[in-house]
Amino acid sequence: MSAESLHASATELLTEWEPATGSDRSLREAILAFLGSAPLGCLREHAPGHITASAIVLSHDRRDILLTLHPRVGRWIQLGGHCEPDDKTVQDAALREAVEESGIPDLHLTPGLYGAQAHPITCSLGVPTRHLDLLFEIVAPPGAAPVRSAESTDLRWWPVDGLPVGADVLLRSEGPSQAP
């Protein structure tokens, strides 16, 4: 069952993740506690909150990040979204979302969890909920040209050291990881 494999992948990722800051360690423990009490917590239908999958899509040289101007949020954010019934793991969901929202094939997912965030939001459920967002680093091939989908007002590459004003993006303080 997808709910079970998504839940297992989220739990494993968070258990193996070693956050650098105390606030990230607290967030990890809070999300693990949430998952411990919510077997369906990776599915959008879980109204009190649910795991979402995000992609920090970097250019092949990791100098630029692909951001979407999200129509509902109204800010520049990373790509990503809800886990779907066909996704076996949260990683699969992040990669699927990145390809769908960027139009870029052949994206490469870096193993492991990049980070986590929690966002209060009124999503497609139409009621206030919380997105417990697991983030993954994904690297685009050289020359990748994004194609905006209907899920975005705008889509473009930004220098990692020159993000737009008001961008809501988690970038590690040590910067993106090195090329594989």
PDB file of C-alpha atoms in Angstrom:
ATOM      1  CA  MET A   1       0.000   0.000   0.000  1.00  0.00           C
ATOM      2  CA  SER A   2       1.299   3.449  -0.914  1.00  0.00           C
ATOM      3  CA  ALA A   3       0.421   5.027   2.443  1.00  0.00           C
ATOM      4  CA  GLU A   4       2.569   2.426   4.190  1.00  0.00           C
ATOM      5  CA  SER A   5       5.581   2.742   1.879  1.00  0.00           C
ATOM      6  CA  LEU A   6       5.422   6.556   1.944  1.00  0.00           C
ATOM      7  CA  HIS A   7       5.194   6.491   5.744  1.00  0.00           C
ATOM      8  CA  ALA A   8       8.111   4.060   6.007  1.00  0.00           C
ATOM      9  CA  SER A   9      10.279   6.151   3.669  1.00  0.00           C
ATOM     10  CA  ALA A  10       9.526   9.385   5.556  1.00  0.00           C
ATOM     11  CA  THR A  11      10.293   7.732   8.897  1.00  0.00           C
ATOM     12  CA  GLU A  12      13.546   6.239   7.597  1.00  0.00           C
ATOM     13  CA  LEU A  13      14.702   9.526   6.044  1.00  0.00           C
ATOM     14  CA  LEU A  14      14.045  11.487   9.227  1.00  0.00           C
ATOM     15  CA  THR A  15      15.632   8.840  11.442  1.00  0.00           C
ATOM     16  CA  GLU A  16      18.822   8.853   9.343  1.00  0.00           C
ATOM     17  CA  TRP A  17      18.951  12.658   8.972  1.00  0.00           C
ATOM     18  CA  GLU A  18      21.486  14.415  11.182  1.00  0.00           C
ATOM     19  CA  PRO A  19      20.452  18.089  11.303  1.00  0.00           C
ATOM     20  CA  ALA A  20      23.129  20.666  12.057  1.00  0.00           C
ATOM     21  CA  THR A  21      20.995  22.944  14.247  1.00  0.00           C
ATOM     22  CA  GLY A  22      18.963  22.467  17.397  1.00  0.00           C
ATOM     23  CA  SER A  23      15.838  23.858  15.750  1.00  0.00           C
ATOM     24  CA  ASP A  24      16.162  21.330  12.907  1.00  0.00           C
ATOM     25  CA  ARG A  25      16.676  18.515  15.428  1.00  0.00           C
ATOM     26  CA  SER A  26      13.499  19.631  17.222  1.00  0.00           C
ATOM     27  CA  LEU A  27      11.600  19.740  13.945  1.00  0.00           C
ATOM     28  CA  ARG A  28      12.840  16.244  13.061  1.00  0.00           C
ATOM     29  CA  GLU A  29      11.616  14.900  16.415  1.00  0.00           C
ATOM     30  CA  ALA A  30       8.251  16.657  16.038  1.00  0.00           C
ATOM     31  CA  ILE A  31       7.708  15.212  12.546  1.00  0.00           C
ATOM     32  CA  LEU A  32       8.736  11.731  13.732  1.00  0.00           C
ATOM     33  CA  ALA A  33       6.241  12.035  16.615  1.00  0.00           C
ATOM     34  CA  PHE A  34       3.576  13.135  14.133  1.00  0.00           C
ATOM     35  CA  LEU A  35       4.313  10.120  11.912  1.00  0.00           C
ATOM     36  CA  GLY A  36       4.183   7.844  14.972  1.00  0.00           C
ATOM     37  CA  SER A  37       0.593   8.917  15.565  1.00  0.00           C
ATOM     38  CA  ALA A  38      -0.539   9.295  11.948  1.00  0.00           C
ATOM     39  CA  PRO A  39      -0.268   6.166   9.768  1.00  0.00           C
ATOM     40  CA  LEU A  40      -1.896   8.107   6.906  1.00  0.00           C
ATOM     41  CA  GLY A  41       0.167  11.247   7.565  1.00  0.00           C
ATOM     42  CA  CYS A  42       1.838  11.202   4.136  1.00  0.00           C
ATOM     43  CA  LEU A  43      -1.448  11.545   2.296  1.00  0.00           C
ATOM     44  CA  ARG A  44      -3.113  14.841   1.420  1.00  0.00           C
ATOM     45  CA  GLU A  45      -6.388  13.567   2.848  1.00  0.00           C
ATOM     46  CA  HIS A  46      -4.947  13.645   6.386  1.00  0.00           C
ATOM     47  CA  ALA A  47      -6.485  17.030   7.257  1.00  0.00           C
ATOM     48  CA  PRO A  48      -4.618  17.775  10.539  1.00  0.00           C
ATOM     49  CA  GLY A  49      -1.390  17.860   8.512  1.00  0.00           C
ATOM     50  CA  HIS A  50       0.581  15.797   6.059  1.00  0.00           C
ATOM     51  CA  ILE A  51       4.043  15.157   4.697  1.00  0.00           C
ATOM     52  CA  THR A  52       4.852  16.981   1.462  1.00  0.00           C
ATOM     53  CA  ALA A  53       7.844  16.522  -0.835  1.00  0.00           C
ATOM     54  CA  SER A  54       9.951  19.427  -2.060  1.00  0.00           C
ATOM     55  CA  ALA A  55      12.842  19.736  -4.471  1.00  0.00           C
ATOM     56  CA  ILE A  56      15.773  22.096  -4.162  1.00  0.00           C
ATOM     57  CA  VAL A  57      16.480  21.969  -7.921  1.00  0.00           C
ATOM     58  CA  LEU A  58      20.003  23.154  -8.619  1.00  0.00           C
ATOM     59  CA  SER A  59      21.783  23.751 -11.897  1.00  0.00           C
ATOM     60  CA  HIS A  60      24.426  21.200 -12.870  1.00  0.00           C
ATOM     61  CA  ASP A  61      27.154  23.429 -11.352  1.00  0.00           C
ATOM     62  CA  ARG A  62      25.017  24.181  -8.270  1.00  0.00           C
ATOM     63  CA  ARG A  63      25.306  27.932  -8.799  1.00  0.00           C
ATOM     64  CA  ASP A  64      21.618  28.488  -9.578  1.00  0.00           C
ATOM     65  CA  ILE A  65      18.379  27.294  -8.030  1.00  0.00           C
ATOM     66  CA  LEU A  66      15.089  26.857  -9.875  1.00  0.00           C
ATOM     67  CA  LEU A  67      12.203  28.612  -8.144  1.00  0.00           C
ATOM     68  CA  THR A  68       8.514  28.892  -8.870  1.00  0.00           C
ATOM     69  CA  LEU A  69       6.356  31.926  -8.201  1.00  0.00           C
ATOM     70  CA  HIS A  70       3.542  29.995  -6.577  1.00  0.00           C
ATOM     71  CA  PRO A  71       0.065  31.318  -7.429  1.00  0.00           C
ATOM     72  CA  ARG A  72      -1.510  30.402  -4.073  1.00  0.00           C
ATOM     73  CA  VAL A  73       1.449  31.328  -1.831  1.00  0.00           C
ATOM     74  CA  GLY A  74       2.400  34.455  -3.802  1.00  0.00           C
ATOM     75  CA  ARG A  75       6.156  34.046  -3.205  1.00  0.00           C
ATOM     76  CA  TRP A  76       9.131  32.431  -4.894  1.00  0.00           C
ATOM     77  CA  ILE A  77       9.519  28.945  -3.428  1.00  0.00           C
ATOM     78  CA  GLN A  78      11.136  25.591  -4.256  1.00  0.00           C
ATOM     79  CA  LEU A  79       9.268  23.086  -6.381  1.00  0.00           C
ATOM     80  CA  GLY A  80       7.258  20.348  -4.731  1.00  0.00           C
ATOM     81  CA  GLY A  81       3.884  19.224  -3.531  1.00  0.00           C
ATOM     82  CA  HIS A  82       1.753  16.442  -2.178  1.00  0.00           C
ATOM     83  CA  CYS A  83       2.614  12.773  -2.175  1.00  0.00           C
ATOM     84  CA  GLU A  84       0.328  10.863  -4.536  1.00  0.00           C
ATOM     85  CA  PRO A  85      -1.070   7.320  -4.262  1.00  0.00           C
ATOM     86  CA  ASP A  86       1.298   6.115  -7.031  1.00  0.00           C
ATOM     87  CA  ASP A  87       4.426   7.375  -5.228  1.00  0.00           C
ATOM     88  CA  LYS A  88       6.263   4.544  -3.496  1.00  0.00           C
ATOM     89  CA  THR A  89       8.527   6.853  -1.441  1.00  0.00           C
ATOM     90  CA  VAL A  90       8.693  10.528  -0.494  1.00  0.00           C
ATOM     91  CA  GLN A  91      11.838  10.739  -2.664  1.00  0.00           C
ATOM     92  CA  ASP A  92       9.793   9.492  -5.625  1.00  0.00           C
ATOM     93  CA  ALA A  93       7.197  12.192  -4.917  1.00  0.00           C
ATOM     94  CA  ALA A  94       9.852  14.940  -4.824  1.00  0.00           C
ATOM     95  CA  LEU A  95      11.397  13.808  -8.100  1.00  0.00           C
ATOM     96  CA  ARG A  96       7.976  13.484  -9.779  1.00  0.00           C
ATOM     97  CA  GLU A  97       6.992  16.970  -8.606  1.00  0.00           C
ATOM     98  CA  ALA A  98      10.307  18.426  -9.793  1.00  0.00           C
ATOM     99  CA  VAL A  99       9.907  16.946 -13.280  1.00  0.00           C
ATOM    100  CA  GLU A 100       6.220  17.943 -13.524  1.00  0.00           C
ATOM    101  CA  GLU A 101       6.766  21.510 -12.345  1.00  0.00           C
ATOM    102  CA  SER A 102      10.057  22.162 -14.162  1.00  0.00           C
ATOM    103  CA  GLY A 103       9.494  20.332 -17.430  1.00  0.00           C
ATOM    104  CA  ILE A 104      13.107  19.153 -17.159  1.00  0.00           C
ATOM    105  CA  PRO A 105      13.749  15.450 -17.810  1.00  0.00           C
ATOM    106  CA  ASP A 106      16.747  13.536 -16.474  1.00  0.00           C
ATOM    107  CA  LEU A 107      16.918  15.237 -13.087  1.00  0.00           C
ATOM    108  CA  HIS A 108      19.258  13.587 -10.557  1.00  0.00           C
ATOM    109  CA  LEU A 109      18.140  13.149  -6.938  1.00  0.00           C
ATOM    110  CA  THR A 110      20.940  13.358  -4.373  1.00  0.00           C
ATOM    111  CA  PRO A 111      20.530  10.593  -1.733  1.00  0.00           C
ATOM    112  CA  GLY A 112      19.336  11.540   1.737  1.00  0.00           C
ATOM    113  CA  LEU A 113      17.242  14.300   3.202  1.00  0.00           C
ATOM    114  CA  TYR A 114      18.326  17.874   2.435  1.00  0.00           C
ATOM    115  CA  GLY A 115      16.145  19.462   5.116  1.00  0.00           C
ATOM    116  CA  ALA A 116      12.670  19.873   6.547  1.00  0.00           C
ATOM    117  CA  GLN A 117      10.189  22.699   7.052  1.00  0.00           C
ATOM    118  CA  ALA A 118       6.712  23.095   8.519  1.00  0.00           C
ATOM    119  CA  HIS A 119       4.163  25.460   6.959  1.00  0.00           C
ATOM    120  CA  PRO A 120       0.639  26.320   8.099  1.00  0.00           C
ATOM    121  CA  ILE A 121      -1.379  26.531   4.885  1.00  0.00           C
ATOM    122  CA  THR A 122      -4.804  26.157   3.350  1.00  0.00           C
ATOM    123  CA  CYS A 123      -3.966  23.749   0.535  1.00  0.00           C
ATOM    124  CA  SER A 124      -6.187  21.900  -1.912  1.00  0.00           C
ATOM    125  CA  LEU A 125      -8.228  20.500   0.986  1.00  0.00           C
ATOM    126  CA  GLY A 126      -9.751  23.962   1.390  1.00  0.00           C
ATOM    127  CA  VAL A 127      -9.240  23.930   5.167  1.00  0.00           C
ATOM    128  CA  PRO A 128      -6.314  25.108   7.286  1.00  0.00           C
ATOM    129  CA  THR A 129      -3.732  22.361   7.659  1.00  0.00           C
ATOM    130  CA  ARG A 130       0.023  21.986   8.054  1.00  0.00           C
ATOM    131  CA  HIS A 131       2.534  20.869   5.434  1.00  0.00           C
ATOM    132  CA  LEU A 132       5.422  18.955   6.973  1.00  0.00           C
ATOM    133  CA  ASP A 133       7.790  19.407   4.102  1.00  0.00           C
ATOM    134  CA  LEU A 134      10.687  17.025   3.444  1.00  0.00           C
ATOM    135  CA  LEU A 135      13.231  18.592   1.085  1.00  0.00           C
ATOM    136  CA  PHE A 136      15.535  16.853  -1.375  1.00  0.00           C
ATOM    137  CA  GLU A 137      18.429  18.151  -3.432  1.00  0.00           C
ATOM    138  CA  ILE A 138      17.903  17.537  -7.135  1.00  0.00           C
ATOM    139  CA  VAL A 139      20.444  18.475  -9.797  1.00  0.00           C
ATOM    140  CA  ALA A 140      19.535  19.390 -13.369  1.00  0.00           C
ATOM    141  CA  PRO A 141      21.609  18.311 -16.369  1.00  0.00           C
ATOM    142  CA  PRO A 142      23.786  20.899 -18.167  1.00  0.00           C
ATOM    143  CA  GLY A 143      21.752  23.239 -20.362  1.00  0.00           C
ATOM    144  CA  ALA A 144      18.440  22.410 -18.656  1.00  0.00           C
ATOM    145  CA  ALA A 145      15.723  24.815 -19.783  1.00  0.00           C
ATOM    146  CA  PRO A 146      12.652  24.888 -17.528  1.00  0.00           C
ATOM    147  CA  VAL A 147       9.147  24.966 -18.955  1.00  0.00           C
ATOM    148  CA  ARG A 148       6.519  26.609 -16.749  1.00  0.00           C
ATOM    149  CA  SER A 149       3.540  24.422 -15.895  1.00  0.00           C
ATOM    150  CA  ALA A 150      -0.005  25.492 -15.026  1.00  0.00           C
ATOM    151  CA  GLU A 151       1.000  25.134 -11.358  1.00  0.00           C
ATOM    152  CA  SER A 152       3.218  28.226 -11.531  1.00  0.00           C
ATOM    153  CA  THR A 153       2.833  31.939 -12.204  1.00  0.00           C
ATOM    154  CA  ASP A 154       6.518  32.132 -13.165  1.00  0.00           C
ATOM    155  CA  LEU A 155       9.479  29.756 -13.156  1.00  0.00           C
ATOM    156  CA  ARG A 156      13.140  30.708 -13.422  1.00  0.00           C
ATOM    157  CA  TRP A 157      16.716  30.106 -12.373  1.00  0.00           C
ATOM    158  CA  TRP A 158      18.116  32.360  -9.622  1.00  0.00           C
ATOM    159  CA  PRO A 159      21.714  32.568  -8.374  1.00  0.00           C
ATOM    160  CA  VAL A 160      21.906  30.794  -5.004  1.00  0.00           C
ATOM    161  CA  ASP A 161      23.532  33.942  -3.620  1.00  0.00           C
ATOM    162  CA  GLY A 162      20.987  36.268  -5.258  1.00  0.00           C
ATOM    163  CA  LEU A 163      17.491  35.043  -4.437  1.00  0.00           C
ATOM    164  CA  PRO A 164      14.518  37.311  -5.128  1.00  0.00           C
ATOM    165  CA  VAL A 165      13.151  39.498  -2.336  1.00  0.00           C
ATOM    166  CA  GLY A 166      10.668  37.565  -0.196  1.00  0.00           C
ATOM    167  CA  ALA A 167      11.769  34.141  -1.429  1.00  0.00           C
ATOM    168  CA  ASP A 168      10.900  31.367   1.014  1.00  0.00           C
ATOM    169  CA  VAL A 169      13.607  28.816   0.292  1.00  0.00           C
ATOM    170  CA  LEU A 170      15.693  26.686   2.630  1.00  0.00           C
ATOM    171  CA  LEU A 171      19.326  26.767   1.562  1.00  0.00           C
ATOM    172  CA  ARG A 172      21.868  25.144   3.833  1.00  0.00           C
ATOM    173  CA  SER A 173      24.230  27.641   5.414  1.00  0.00           C
ATOM    174  CA  GLU A 174      27.188  25.682   4.069  1.00  0.00           C
ATOM    175  CA  GLY A 175      25.660  25.935   0.592  1.00  0.00           C
ATOM    176  CA  PRO A 176      24.653  23.159  -1.747  1.00  0.00           C
ATOM    177  CA  SER A 177      26.571  19.909  -1.654  1.00  0.00           C
ATOM    178  CA  GLN A 178      29.323  19.161  -4.118  1.00  0.00           C
ATOM    179  CA  ALA A 179      28.706  17.422  -7.418  1.00  0.00           C
ATOM    180  CA  PRO A 180      28.475  13.608  -7.285  1.00  0.00           C
TER     181      PRO A 180
END
